[in-house]
Amino acid sequence: MAKVTGIGGIFIKSEEPYQLKSWYADHLSIPMDKYGWTFEWKDVKTNEPALTQWSIMESRSKYFDPSTQPFMVNYRVDDLEELLKELQEKGIDQVGKMESYDYGKFAWIMDP
């Protein structure tokens, strides 16, 4: 059975993304680039380097579509293709197609 192994990204919509980024930088010392910030860490089981992307984006962004929620969480998965098969067998449909890049594979589902 495929499983989630961690969090790969947290994405938040905001009416005032630049001000919110500044607030996090000023009050919590989270450095910001144009995307937000990438936290670097090591997987405790494999000791491999890992990343978690933390981003604030415009509230009118279409990046979360078809979801209407103000946030999205990307999970790290040990076997994404297997997990998608298992979810489909349980009646959970994938949104769009899986995308593959040199830095990872990505797919989307919507929870209730």
Short mmCIF file of N, CA and C in Angstrom, two decimals:
data_model
loop_
_atom_site.label_atom_id
_atom_site.label_comp_id
_atom_site.label_asym_id
_atom_site.label_seq_id
_atom_site.Cartn_x
_atom_site.Cartn_y
_atom_site.Cartn_z
N MET A 1 0.83 -1.18 0.00
CA MET A 1 0.00 0.00 0.00
C MET A 1 0.88 1.25 0.00
N ALA A 2 0.63 2.15 -0.92
CA ALA A 2 1.37 3.41 -0.99
C ALA A 2 0.91 4.32 0.14
N LYS A 3 1.80 5.23 0.56
CA LYS A 3 1.42 6.09 1.67
C LYS A 3 2.10 7.45 1.61
N VAL A 4 1.52 8.38 2.35
CA VAL A 4 2.08 9.71 2.51
C VAL A 4 3.28 9.61 3.46
N THR A 5 4.37 10.28 3.11
CA THR A 5 5.58 10.26 3.93
C THR A 5 5.93 11.62 4.51
N GLY A 6 5.22 12.66 4.10
CA GLY A 6 5.52 14.00 4.61
C GLY A 6 4.75 15.05 3.84
N ILE A 7 5.07 16.29 4.12
CA ILE A 7 4.42 17.42 3.44
C ILE A 7 5.41 18.04 2.47
N GLY A 8 4.99 18.13 1.21
CA GLY A 8 5.84 18.69 0.16
C GLY A 8 5.59 20.17 -0.08
N GLY A 9 4.40 20.66 0.30
CA GLY A 9 4.11 22.06 0.08
C GLY A 9 2.83 22.50 0.77
N ILE A 10 2.82 23.75 1.16
CA ILE A 10 1.64 24.39 1.72
C ILE A 10 1.44 25.67 0.93
N PHE A 11 0.24 25.82 0.38
CA PHE A 11 -0.06 26.95 -0.48
C PHE A 11 -1.30 27.66 0.07
N ILE A 12 -1.18 28.97 0.25
CA ILE A 12 -2.24 29.77 0.87
C ILE A 12 -2.60 30.92 -0.06
N LYS A 13 -3.91 31.13 -0.24
CA LYS A 13 -4.36 32.30 -1.01
C LYS A 13 -4.58 33.46 -0.05
N SER A 14 -4.31 34.66 -0.54
CA SER A 14 -4.49 35.86 0.28
C SER A 14 -4.92 37.03 -0.60
N GLU A 15 -5.79 37.87 -0.05
CA GLU A 15 -6.17 39.11 -0.73
C GLU A 15 -4.98 40.06 -0.83
N GLU A 16 -4.06 39.95 0.12
CA GLU A 16 -2.88 40.82 0.18
C GLU A 16 -1.61 39.96 0.33
N PRO A 17 -1.23 39.22 -0.70
CA PRO A 17 -0.12 38.28 -0.55
C PRO A 17 1.22 38.94 -0.21
N TYR A 18 1.50 40.10 -0.75
CA TYR A 18 2.80 40.73 -0.49
C TYR A 18 2.88 41.22 0.95
N GLN A 19 1.78 41.76 1.47
CA GLN A 19 1.76 42.20 2.86
C GLN A 19 1.85 41.00 3.80
N LEU A 20 1.17 39.90 3.46
CA LEU A 20 1.22 38.71 4.30
C LEU A 20 2.62 38.10 4.30
N LYS A 21 3.26 38.06 3.13
CA LYS A 21 4.64 37.58 3.07
C LYS A 21 5.55 38.45 3.95
N SER A 22 5.36 39.75 3.90
CA SER A 22 6.15 40.67 4.73
C SER A 22 5.91 40.42 6.21
N TRP A 23 4.65 40.16 6.57
CA TRP A 23 4.33 39.89 7.97
C TRP A 23 5.08 38.66 8.46
N TYR A 24 5.05 37.57 7.68
CA TYR A 24 5.76 36.35 8.07
C TYR A 24 7.27 36.58 8.12
N ALA A 25 7.80 37.35 7.21
CA ALA A 25 9.23 37.66 7.22
C ALA A 25 9.59 38.49 8.44
N ASP A 26 8.80 39.52 8.73
CA ASP A 26 9.09 40.43 9.84
C ASP A 26 8.88 39.79 11.21
N HIS A 27 7.81 39.03 11.36
CA HIS A 27 7.44 38.53 12.68
C HIS A 27 7.89 37.10 12.98
N LEU A 28 8.08 36.29 11.96
CA LEU A 28 8.49 34.90 12.18
C LEU A 28 9.83 34.58 11.52
N SER A 29 10.46 35.60 10.94
CA SER A 29 11.78 35.46 10.31
C SER A 29 11.82 34.39 9.22
N ILE A 30 10.70 34.25 8.50
CA ILE A 30 10.70 33.35 7.35
C ILE A 30 11.13 34.17 6.14
N PRO A 31 12.30 33.87 5.58
CA PRO A 31 12.75 34.62 4.40
C PRO A 31 11.78 34.37 3.24
N MET A 32 11.63 35.31 2.36
CA MET A 32 10.68 35.17 1.25
C MET A 32 11.36 35.47 -0.08
N ASP A 33 11.03 34.64 -1.07
CA ASP A 33 11.36 34.97 -2.45
C ASP A 33 10.03 35.18 -3.17
N LYS A 34 10.02 35.27 -4.48
CA LYS A 34 8.76 35.57 -5.17
C LYS A 34 7.73 34.45 -5.02
N TYR A 35 8.16 33.23 -4.68
CA TYR A 35 7.24 32.11 -4.52
C TYR A 35 6.84 31.87 -3.08
N GLY A 36 7.57 32.39 -2.15
CA GLY A 36 7.37 32.12 -0.74
C GLY A 36 8.70 31.70 -0.16
N TRP A 37 8.74 30.46 0.38
CA TRP A 37 10.01 29.97 0.90
C TRP A 37 10.05 28.45 0.79
N THR A 38 11.25 27.91 0.55
CA THR A 38 11.46 26.48 0.51
C THR A 38 12.24 26.07 1.74
N PHE A 39 11.60 25.27 2.59
CA PHE A 39 12.27 24.74 3.78
C PHE A 39 13.04 23.49 3.40
N GLU A 40 14.30 23.43 3.81
CA GLU A 40 15.14 22.28 3.53
C GLU A 40 15.28 21.46 4.81
N TRP A 41 15.20 20.14 4.66
CA TRP A 41 15.29 19.24 5.81
C TRP A 41 15.76 17.88 5.33
N LYS A 42 15.98 16.95 6.25
CA LYS A 42 16.38 15.58 5.88
C LYS A 42 15.31 14.62 6.34
N ASP A 43 15.01 13.66 5.48
CA ASP A 43 14.08 12.59 5.81
C ASP A 43 14.71 11.73 6.90
N VAL A 44 14.01 11.53 8.02
CA VAL A 44 14.60 10.79 9.14
C VAL A 44 14.80 9.32 8.84
N LYS A 45 14.01 8.76 7.91
CA LYS A 45 14.17 7.33 7.59
C LYS A 45 15.28 7.08 6.58
N THR A 46 15.41 7.98 5.60
CA THR A 46 16.41 7.76 4.54
C THR A 46 17.63 8.65 4.68
N ASN A 47 17.54 9.68 5.50
CA ASN A 47 18.59 10.69 5.66
C ASN A 47 18.85 11.47 4.37
N GLU A 48 17.92 11.37 3.42
CA GLU A 48 18.03 12.09 2.16
C GLU A 48 17.55 13.53 2.33
N PRO A 49 18.15 14.47 1.58
CA PRO A 49 17.66 15.84 1.62
C PRO A 49 16.22 15.92 1.09
N ALA A 50 15.43 16.81 1.66
CA ALA A 50 14.04 16.98 1.25
C ALA A 50 13.68 18.46 1.33
N LEU A 51 12.58 18.81 0.67
CA LEU A 51 12.12 20.20 0.62
C LEU A 51 10.63 20.27 0.92
N THR A 52 10.21 21.36 1.54
CA THR A 52 8.80 21.69 1.68
C THR A 52 8.62 23.13 1.22
N GLN A 53 7.79 23.32 0.21
CA GLN A 53 7.52 24.65 -0.33
C GLN A 53 6.39 25.29 0.45
N TRP A 54 6.56 26.53 0.86
CA TRP A 54 5.55 27.29 1.59
C TRP A 54 5.30 28.56 0.77
N SER A 55 4.06 28.70 0.28
CA SER A 55 3.79 29.81 -0.65
C SER A 55 2.49 30.53 -0.30
N ILE A 56 2.52 31.82 -0.53
CA ILE A 56 1.32 32.65 -0.44
C ILE A 56 1.09 33.22 -1.83
N MET A 57 -0.14 33.09 -2.31
CA MET A 57 -0.45 33.56 -3.65
C MET A 57 -1.71 34.40 -3.66
N GLU A 58 -1.92 35.09 -4.75
CA GLU A 58 -3.10 35.94 -4.92
C GLU A 58 -4.39 35.14 -4.74
N SER A 59 -5.37 35.73 -4.11
CA SER A 59 -6.64 35.04 -3.86
C SER A 59 -7.36 34.68 -5.16
N ARG A 60 -7.10 35.40 -6.23
CA ARG A 60 -7.75 35.12 -7.51
C ARG A 60 -6.98 34.09 -8.36
N SER A 61 -5.91 33.55 -7.82
CA SER A 61 -5.12 32.54 -8.53
C SER A 61 -5.99 31.35 -8.92
N LYS A 62 -5.76 30.81 -10.08
CA LYS A 62 -6.48 29.62 -10.57
C LYS A 62 -5.70 28.34 -10.26
N TYR A 63 -4.59 28.46 -9.56
CA TYR A 63 -3.70 27.33 -9.30
C TYR A 63 -4.40 26.20 -8.56
N PHE A 64 -5.38 26.50 -7.72
CA PHE A 64 -6.07 25.47 -6.94
C PHE A 64 -7.27 24.88 -7.67
N ASP A 65 -7.66 25.46 -8.79
CA ASP A 65 -8.87 25.01 -9.50
C ASP A 65 -8.82 23.52 -9.80
N PRO A 66 -9.92 22.81 -9.67
CA PRO A 66 -11.29 23.28 -9.47
C PRO A 66 -11.68 23.53 -8.02
N SER A 67 -10.77 23.36 -7.08
CA SER A 67 -11.09 23.62 -5.69
C SER A 67 -11.35 25.12 -5.47
N THR A 68 -12.23 25.42 -4.56
CA THR A 68 -12.52 26.81 -4.20
C THR A 68 -11.95 27.15 -2.82
N GLN A 69 -11.18 26.24 -2.24
CA GLN A 69 -10.62 26.45 -0.91
C GLN A 69 -9.48 27.47 -0.95
N PRO A 70 -9.21 28.15 0.17
CA PRO A 70 -8.15 29.16 0.21
C PRO A 70 -6.76 28.57 0.50
N PHE A 71 -6.65 27.25 0.56
CA PHE A 71 -5.35 26.64 0.81
C PHE A 71 -5.26 25.30 0.09
N MET A 72 -4.03 24.81 -0.08
CA MET A 72 -3.79 23.51 -0.68
C MET A 72 -2.55 22.93 -0.01
N VAL A 73 -2.58 21.63 0.26
CA VAL A 73 -1.44 20.94 0.85
C VAL A 73 -0.97 19.89 -0.15
N ASN A 74 0.32 19.92 -0.45
CA ASN A 74 0.93 18.88 -1.27
C ASN A 74 1.61 17.90 -0.33
N TYR A 75 1.35 16.62 -0.54
CA TYR A 75 1.96 15.59 0.30
C TYR A 75 3.06 14.87 -0.45
N ARG A 76 4.09 14.47 0.27
CA ARG A 76 5.14 13.61 -0.28
C ARG A 76 4.59 12.18 -0.18
N VAL A 77 4.76 11.40 -1.23
CA VAL A 77 4.21 10.05 -1.29
C VAL A 77 5.32 9.09 -1.72
N ASP A 78 5.35 7.91 -1.11
CA ASP A 78 6.42 6.96 -1.45
C ASP A 78 6.26 6.34 -2.84
N ASP A 79 5.02 6.22 -3.34
CA ASP A 79 4.77 5.66 -4.67
C ASP A 79 3.49 6.30 -5.21
N LEU A 80 3.64 7.42 -5.87
CA LEU A 80 2.48 8.20 -6.33
C LEU A 80 1.61 7.42 -7.31
N GLU A 81 2.21 6.75 -8.26
CA GLU A 81 1.42 6.01 -9.25
C GLU A 81 0.58 4.93 -8.58
N GLU A 82 1.15 4.22 -7.62
CA GLU A 82 0.40 3.18 -6.90
C GLU A 82 -0.71 3.81 -6.06
N LEU A 83 -0.40 4.93 -5.40
CA LEU A 83 -1.42 5.59 -4.59
C LEU A 83 -2.60 6.03 -5.45
N LEU A 84 -2.33 6.56 -6.63
CA LEU A 84 -3.42 6.98 -7.52
C LEU A 84 -4.29 5.80 -7.93
N LYS A 85 -3.68 4.64 -8.18
CA LYS A 85 -4.46 3.44 -8.51
C LYS A 85 -5.34 3.04 -7.32
N GLU A 86 -4.76 3.05 -6.12
CA GLU A 86 -5.51 2.67 -4.93
C GLU A 86 -6.67 3.64 -4.67
N LEU A 87 -6.43 4.93 -4.88
CA LEU A 87 -7.49 5.92 -4.68
C LEU A 87 -8.61 5.73 -5.70
N GLN A 88 -8.23 5.45 -6.95
CA GLN A 88 -9.24 5.24 -7.99
C GLN A 88 -10.11 4.03 -7.65
N GLU A 89 -9.49 2.97 -7.12
CA GLU A 89 -10.25 1.79 -6.71
C GLU A 89 -11.25 2.10 -5.60
N LYS A 90 -10.95 3.13 -4.81
CA LYS A 90 -11.84 3.56 -3.73
C LYS A 90 -12.84 4.62 -4.18
N GLY A 91 -12.84 4.94 -5.48
CA GLY A 91 -13.78 5.91 -6.02
C GLY A 91 -13.35 7.36 -5.90
N ILE A 92 -12.06 7.58 -5.63
CA ILE A 92 -11.53 8.95 -5.53
C ILE A 92 -10.84 9.27 -6.85
N ASP A 93 -11.39 10.23 -7.56
CA ASP A 93 -10.88 10.57 -8.88
C ASP A 93 -9.73 11.56 -8.82
N GLN A 94 -8.81 11.36 -9.72
CA GLN A 94 -7.69 12.28 -9.90
C GLN A 94 -8.18 13.48 -10.69
N VAL A 95 -7.69 14.66 -10.34
CA VAL A 95 -8.02 15.89 -11.08
C VAL A 95 -6.90 16.14 -12.08
N GLY A 96 -7.20 16.07 -13.37
CA GLY A 96 -6.17 16.26 -14.38
C GLY A 96 -5.22 15.08 -14.46
N LYS A 97 -4.09 15.30 -15.11
CA LYS A 97 -3.11 14.24 -15.31
C LYS A 97 -1.93 14.42 -14.37
N MET A 98 -1.29 13.31 -14.06
CA MET A 98 -0.07 13.37 -13.28
C MET A 98 1.00 14.09 -14.10
N GLU A 99 1.78 14.92 -13.45
CA GLU A 99 2.88 15.62 -14.12
C GLU A 99 4.19 15.13 -13.52
N SER A 100 5.19 14.99 -14.37
CA SER A 100 6.48 14.49 -13.93
C SER A 100 7.58 15.48 -14.33
N TYR A 101 8.44 15.80 -13.36
CA TYR A 101 9.55 16.71 -13.56
C TYR A 101 10.81 16.06 -13.00
N ASP A 102 11.95 16.65 -13.24
CA ASP A 102 13.19 16.09 -12.70
C ASP A 102 13.21 16.15 -11.17
N TYR A 103 12.42 17.02 -10.57
CA TYR A 103 12.38 17.16 -9.11
C TYR A 103 11.18 16.47 -8.47
N GLY A 104 10.38 15.74 -9.26
CA GLY A 104 9.30 14.98 -8.65
C GLY A 104 8.09 14.81 -9.55
N LYS A 105 7.17 13.99 -9.07
CA LYS A 105 5.90 13.75 -9.76
C LYS A 105 4.80 14.42 -8.95
N PHE A 106 3.78 14.90 -9.67
CA PHE A 106 2.69 15.63 -9.03
C PHE A 106 1.36 15.17 -9.59
N ALA A 107 0.39 15.03 -8.70
CA ALA A 107 -0.98 14.70 -9.10
C ALA A 107 -1.91 15.35 -8.08
N TRP A 108 -3.16 15.53 -8.47
CA TRP A 108 -4.11 16.23 -7.62
C TRP A 108 -5.37 15.42 -7.41
N ILE A 109 -5.85 15.46 -6.19
CA ILE A 109 -7.15 14.91 -5.84
C ILE A 109 -7.82 15.95 -4.94
N MET A 110 -9.12 15.79 -4.73
CA MET A 110 -9.82 16.69 -3.82
C MET A 110 -10.46 15.89 -2.71
N ASP A 111 -10.23 16.34 -1.49
CA ASP A 111 -10.86 15.67 -0.35
C ASP A 111 -12.28 16.24 -0.17
N PRO A 112 -13.10 15.60 0.63
CA PRO A 112 -14.48 16.08 0.76
C PRO A 112 -14.57 17.40 1.50
#
